[in-house]
Amino acid sequence: MNTLKELYNKADYKDELGMLFNGDCLDILNNIPDKSISLLLTDPPYGINYQSQRSKNKNDRKPKIKNDKTPFTSFITPTLHKISDSGGGYIFTRWDVQQQFVNEMLLNNTKPKNVIIWDKIVHGMGDLKRAYGSRYESIIWYANKDFRFPNKRPTDILRYQRISANKLIHPNEKPIELLEELIKNSTNENDIVLDLFMGSGSTCVACRNTNRRYIGIELDKKYFDIAVERIKNI
């Protein structure tokens, strides 16, 4: 296991607030010191296997993300050891698979405190004839024994309009404002936020906007490069 300084020196990209890695999160987790992370904020693959069909030009459609055919829960066990006793974590998921993530946490003696509802204000597509229009996603929240909210107690419904398809950089991109609220609800300035599946880097951008340190990991080189450019251009 490395120290944070040693980890920083090995990063594929680094700046005064954070570090980014292009690789498998399960490999990189081994080098993160135990109890060094204040907040996990991540959006793992959970079986969407989705590609936007809104563009008539197939070449303009965002590619499907890697390892997204089934819920990916293998990161939970090694990650829980990395979160400090005063820290916590947010895991984005979906109503029909969220229990798989919860079960993996319970196997590690970690019980979620809430399932937060992100109200996206506008609904998606899906089964237009038989299913209600879906306009929310679930966010599992857990907190370790010494965690305390730094500000007033937040409520478990958050309303932020989802990013329109023609503005998406990544197929599962989350609004920066939503990520900023989660970060401010659960950390103080200079705390370290970990995103194991950073995609196009939205969590890291939100950390820079709120003066938090960050560690971002992304397997796909294309999206890793996009994340680096986004951060450089802030």
Short mmCIF file of C-alpha atoms in Angstrom, two decimals, residues 11-219:
data_model
loop_
_atom_site.label_atom_id
_atom_site.label_comp_id
_atom_site.label_asym_id
_atom_site.label_seq_id
_atom_site.Cartn_x
_atom_site.Cartn_y
_atom_site.Cartn_z
CA ALA A 11 -0.98 9.50 -11.31
CA ASP A 12 -1.54 9.77 -15.06
CA TYR A 13 -2.64 13.37 -14.52
CA LYS A 14 -2.23 15.55 -11.46
CA ASP A 15 -2.75 19.16 -10.39
CA GLU A 16 -2.83 21.13 -7.15
CA LEU A 17 -6.15 19.60 -6.04
CA GLY A 18 -6.23 16.10 -7.38
CA MET A 19 -5.06 13.14 -9.41
CA LEU A 20 -6.50 11.04 -12.23
CA PHE A 21 -5.77 7.46 -13.24
CA ASN A 22 -6.49 5.71 -16.53
CA GLY A 23 -6.97 2.07 -15.57
CA ASP A 24 -8.99 -0.57 -13.72
CA CYS A 25 -10.33 0.78 -10.43
CA LEU A 26 -9.83 -2.60 -8.71
CA ASP A 27 -6.11 -2.43 -9.45
CA ILE A 28 -5.69 1.20 -8.43
CA LEU A 29 -7.68 0.74 -5.21
CA ASN A 30 -4.88 -1.47 -3.91
CA ASN A 31 -2.60 1.59 -3.87
CA ILE A 32 -4.98 3.90 -1.99
CA PRO A 33 -4.24 4.00 1.76
CA ASP A 34 -6.97 2.69 4.07
CA LYS A 35 -9.20 5.33 5.66
CA SER A 36 -7.68 8.12 3.56
CA ILE A 37 -10.85 9.06 1.65
CA SER A 38 -13.52 11.40 3.01
CA LEU A 39 -16.22 10.66 0.44
CA LEU A 40 -16.97 8.09 -2.23
CA LEU A 41 -19.06 9.65 -4.98
CA THR A 42 -19.41 7.35 -7.94
CA ASP A 43 -21.71 6.11 -10.70
CA PRO A 44 -20.80 2.45 -11.34
CA PRO A 45 -22.01 0.33 -14.26
CA TYR A 46 -25.37 -1.11 -13.22
CA GLY A 47 -26.68 -2.86 -16.28
CA ILE A 48 -28.03 -0.07 -18.45
CA ASN A 49 -26.12 -1.24 -21.56
CA TYR A 50 -27.46 2.00 -23.04
CA GLN A 51 -26.72 3.96 -26.17
CA SER A 52 -28.64 7.09 -27.02
CA GLN A 53 -30.69 6.73 -30.21
CA ARG A 54 -31.66 10.39 -30.45
CA SER A 55 -29.13 11.30 -33.12
CA LYS A 56 -30.05 10.25 -36.64
CA ASN A 57 -26.36 10.00 -37.45
CA LYS A 58 -25.05 6.78 -35.86
CA ASN A 59 -21.54 8.22 -35.76
CA ASP A 60 -22.74 10.99 -33.42
CA ARG A 61 -24.21 8.60 -30.84
CA LYS A 62 -22.28 8.16 -27.60
CA PRO A 63 -20.75 4.65 -27.39
CA LYS A 64 -21.93 2.25 -24.72
CA ILE A 65 -19.77 2.35 -21.61
CA LYS A 66 -17.53 -0.57 -20.73
CA ASN A 67 -18.62 -3.38 -18.35
CA ASP A 68 -22.22 -2.16 -18.26
CA LYS A 69 -24.15 -5.33 -19.10
CA THR A 70 -24.70 -6.32 -15.45
CA PRO A 71 -24.49 -4.45 -12.12
CA PHE A 72 -20.83 -4.14 -11.16
CA THR A 73 -20.61 -4.55 -7.38
CA SER A 74 -17.05 -5.91 -7.05
CA PHE A 75 -15.67 -2.49 -6.11
CA ILE A 76 -17.65 -2.25 -2.87
CA THR A 77 -15.64 -4.59 -0.65
CA PRO A 78 -12.19 -3.09 -1.37
CA THR A 79 -13.53 0.48 -1.36
CA LEU A 80 -15.19 0.42 2.06
CA HIS A 81 -11.77 0.02 3.71
CA LYS A 82 -10.56 3.22 2.04
CA ILE A 83 -13.22 5.50 3.58
CA SER A 84 -12.37 7.23 6.86
CA ASP A 85 -14.41 6.66 10.02
CA SER A 86 -15.82 10.17 9.59
CA GLY A 87 -16.58 9.66 5.90
CA GLY A 88 -19.36 8.24 3.77
CA GLY A 89 -20.35 7.41 0.25
CA TYR A 90 -22.85 7.93 -2.56
CA ILE A 91 -23.46 5.21 -5.16
CA PHE A 92 -25.73 6.01 -8.11
CA THR A 93 -27.95 3.13 -9.15
CA ARG A 94 -31.42 2.24 -10.44
CA TRP A 95 -34.53 0.99 -8.63
CA ASP A 96 -34.49 -2.53 -10.09
CA VAL A 97 -30.84 -3.31 -9.28
CA GLN A 98 -30.14 -1.16 -6.21
CA GLN A 99 -30.69 -4.11 -3.86
CA GLN A 100 -27.67 -5.89 -5.36
CA PHE A 101 -25.46 -3.00 -4.25
CA VAL A 102 -27.16 -2.87 -0.85
CA ASN A 103 -26.66 -6.61 -0.34
CA GLU A 104 -22.95 -6.30 -1.10
CA MET A 105 -22.67 -3.52 1.46
CA LEU A 106 -24.53 -5.55 4.09
CA LEU A 107 -22.11 -8.44 3.54
CA ASN A 108 -19.41 -5.95 4.63
CA ASN A 109 -21.34 -4.89 7.74
CA THR A 110 -22.20 -1.54 6.16
CA LYS A 111 -25.85 -0.50 6.25
CA PRO A 112 -27.06 2.34 4.00
CA LYS A 113 -28.62 5.32 5.74
CA ASN A 114 -30.83 6.41 2.82
CA VAL A 115 -31.76 5.82 -0.76
CA ILE A 116 -31.84 9.37 -2.11
CA ILE A 117 -34.11 10.20 -5.02
CA TRP A 118 -32.68 12.33 -7.80
CA ASP A 119 -35.70 13.85 -9.54
CA LYS A 120 -34.55 14.58 -13.08
CA ILE A 121 -37.63 16.79 -13.70
CA VAL A 122 -38.12 15.44 -17.23
CA HIS A 123 -38.74 11.76 -17.87
CA GLY A 124 -36.92 9.40 -20.22
CA MET A 125 -38.25 7.07 -22.89
CA GLY A 126 -38.70 3.34 -22.17
CA ASP A 127 -41.98 1.46 -22.63
CA LEU A 128 -44.36 4.19 -23.81
CA LYS A 129 -47.48 1.99 -23.65
CA ARG A 130 -47.22 0.13 -20.35
CA ALA A 131 -44.67 1.80 -18.04
CA TYR A 132 -44.84 5.09 -16.19
CA GLY A 133 -42.41 7.67 -17.53
CA SER A 134 -39.25 7.33 -15.44
CA ARG A 135 -37.83 10.62 -14.15
CA TYR A 136 -35.72 9.61 -11.17
CA GLU A 137 -32.56 7.72 -10.27
CA SER A 138 -31.59 6.24 -6.92
CA ILE A 139 -28.49 7.21 -4.95
CA ILE A 140 -27.46 4.94 -2.08
CA TRP A 141 -26.01 6.92 0.84
CA TYR A 142 -24.05 5.41 3.69
CA ALA A 143 -22.15 7.07 6.54
CA ASN A 144 -19.49 5.67 8.86
CA LYS A 145 -19.72 5.88 12.63
CA ASP A 146 -18.05 9.26 13.13
CA PHE A 147 -19.68 11.04 10.19
CA ARG A 148 -21.63 14.23 10.88
CA PHE A 149 -23.22 16.54 8.32
CA PRO A 150 -21.07 19.70 8.12
CA ASN A 151 -24.12 21.89 7.51
CA LYS A 152 -27.85 21.50 8.07
CA ARG A 153 -29.39 18.07 7.62
CA PRO A 154 -30.31 17.56 3.93
CA THR A 155 -33.48 15.89 2.69
CA ASP A 156 -33.62 12.79 0.53
CA ILE A 157 -35.14 14.25 -2.65
CA LEU A 158 -32.94 16.35 -4.94
CA ARG A 159 -34.32 18.10 -8.03
CA TYR A 160 -31.91 18.82 -10.88
CA GLN A 161 -32.82 18.56 -14.53
CA ARG A 162 -30.94 15.86 -16.36
CA ILE A 163 -28.56 16.89 -19.12
CA SER A 164 -30.26 16.92 -22.50
CA ALA A 165 -29.09 14.29 -24.99
CA ASN A 166 -27.61 16.83 -27.39
CA LYS A 167 -25.35 18.24 -24.63
CA LEU A 168 -24.10 14.96 -23.15
CA ILE A 169 -20.37 14.35 -23.14
CA HIS A 170 -20.80 10.88 -21.61
CA PRO A 171 -23.95 8.70 -21.91
CA ASN A 172 -24.43 8.55 -18.12
CA GLU A 173 -23.26 12.07 -17.30
CA LYS A 174 -24.68 13.70 -14.18
CA PRO A 175 -25.35 17.45 -13.68
CA ILE A 176 -22.45 19.29 -12.07
CA GLU A 177 -24.88 21.12 -9.75
CA LEU A 178 -26.22 17.82 -8.38
CA LEU A 179 -22.71 16.54 -7.68
CA GLU A 180 -21.74 19.83 -6.04
CA GLU A 181 -24.69 19.59 -3.66
CA LEU A 182 -23.81 16.04 -2.65
CA ILE A 183 -20.20 17.07 -2.06
CA LYS A 184 -21.12 20.13 0.00
CA ASN A 185 -23.67 18.14 2.01
CA SER A 186 -21.06 15.60 3.11
CA THR A 187 -17.56 17.11 3.15
CA ASN A 188 -15.52 20.14 4.11
CA GLU A 189 -13.08 22.06 1.94
CA ASN A 190 -9.86 20.13 1.19
CA ASP A 191 -11.46 16.76 1.99
CA ILE A 192 -10.69 14.00 -0.52
CA VAL A 193 -13.45 12.72 -2.82
CA LEU A 194 -13.02 9.44 -4.72
CA ASP A 195 -14.77 8.61 -8.01
CA LEU A 196 -13.96 5.11 -9.26
CA PHE A 197 -15.89 5.47 -12.52
CA MET A 198 -15.33 9.10 -13.37
CA GLY A 199 -16.42 9.00 -17.03
CA SER A 200 -15.90 12.48 -18.47
CA GLY A 201 -14.78 13.88 -15.10
CA SER A 202 -17.91 15.58 -13.78
CA THR A 203 -17.23 14.66 -10.15
CA CYS A 204 -13.70 16.05 -10.40
CA VAL A 205 -15.02 19.28 -11.95
CA ALA A 206 -17.51 19.56 -9.07
CA CYS A 207 -14.65 19.05 -6.60
CA ARG A 208 -12.63 21.85 -8.15
CA ASN A 209 -15.68 24.13 -8.06
CA THR A 210 -16.12 23.43 -4.33
CA ASN A 211 -12.41 23.38 -3.35
CA ARG A 212 -12.27 19.68 -2.54
CA ARG A 213 -9.40 17.36 -3.41
CA TYR A 214 -10.17 14.43 -5.68
CA ILE A 215 -9.04 11.06 -7.00
CA GLY A 216 -10.64 10.02 -10.29
CA ILE A 217 -10.31 6.68 -12.05
CA GLU A 218 -11.53 5.82 -15.55
CA LEU A 219 -10.95 2.66 -17.58
#
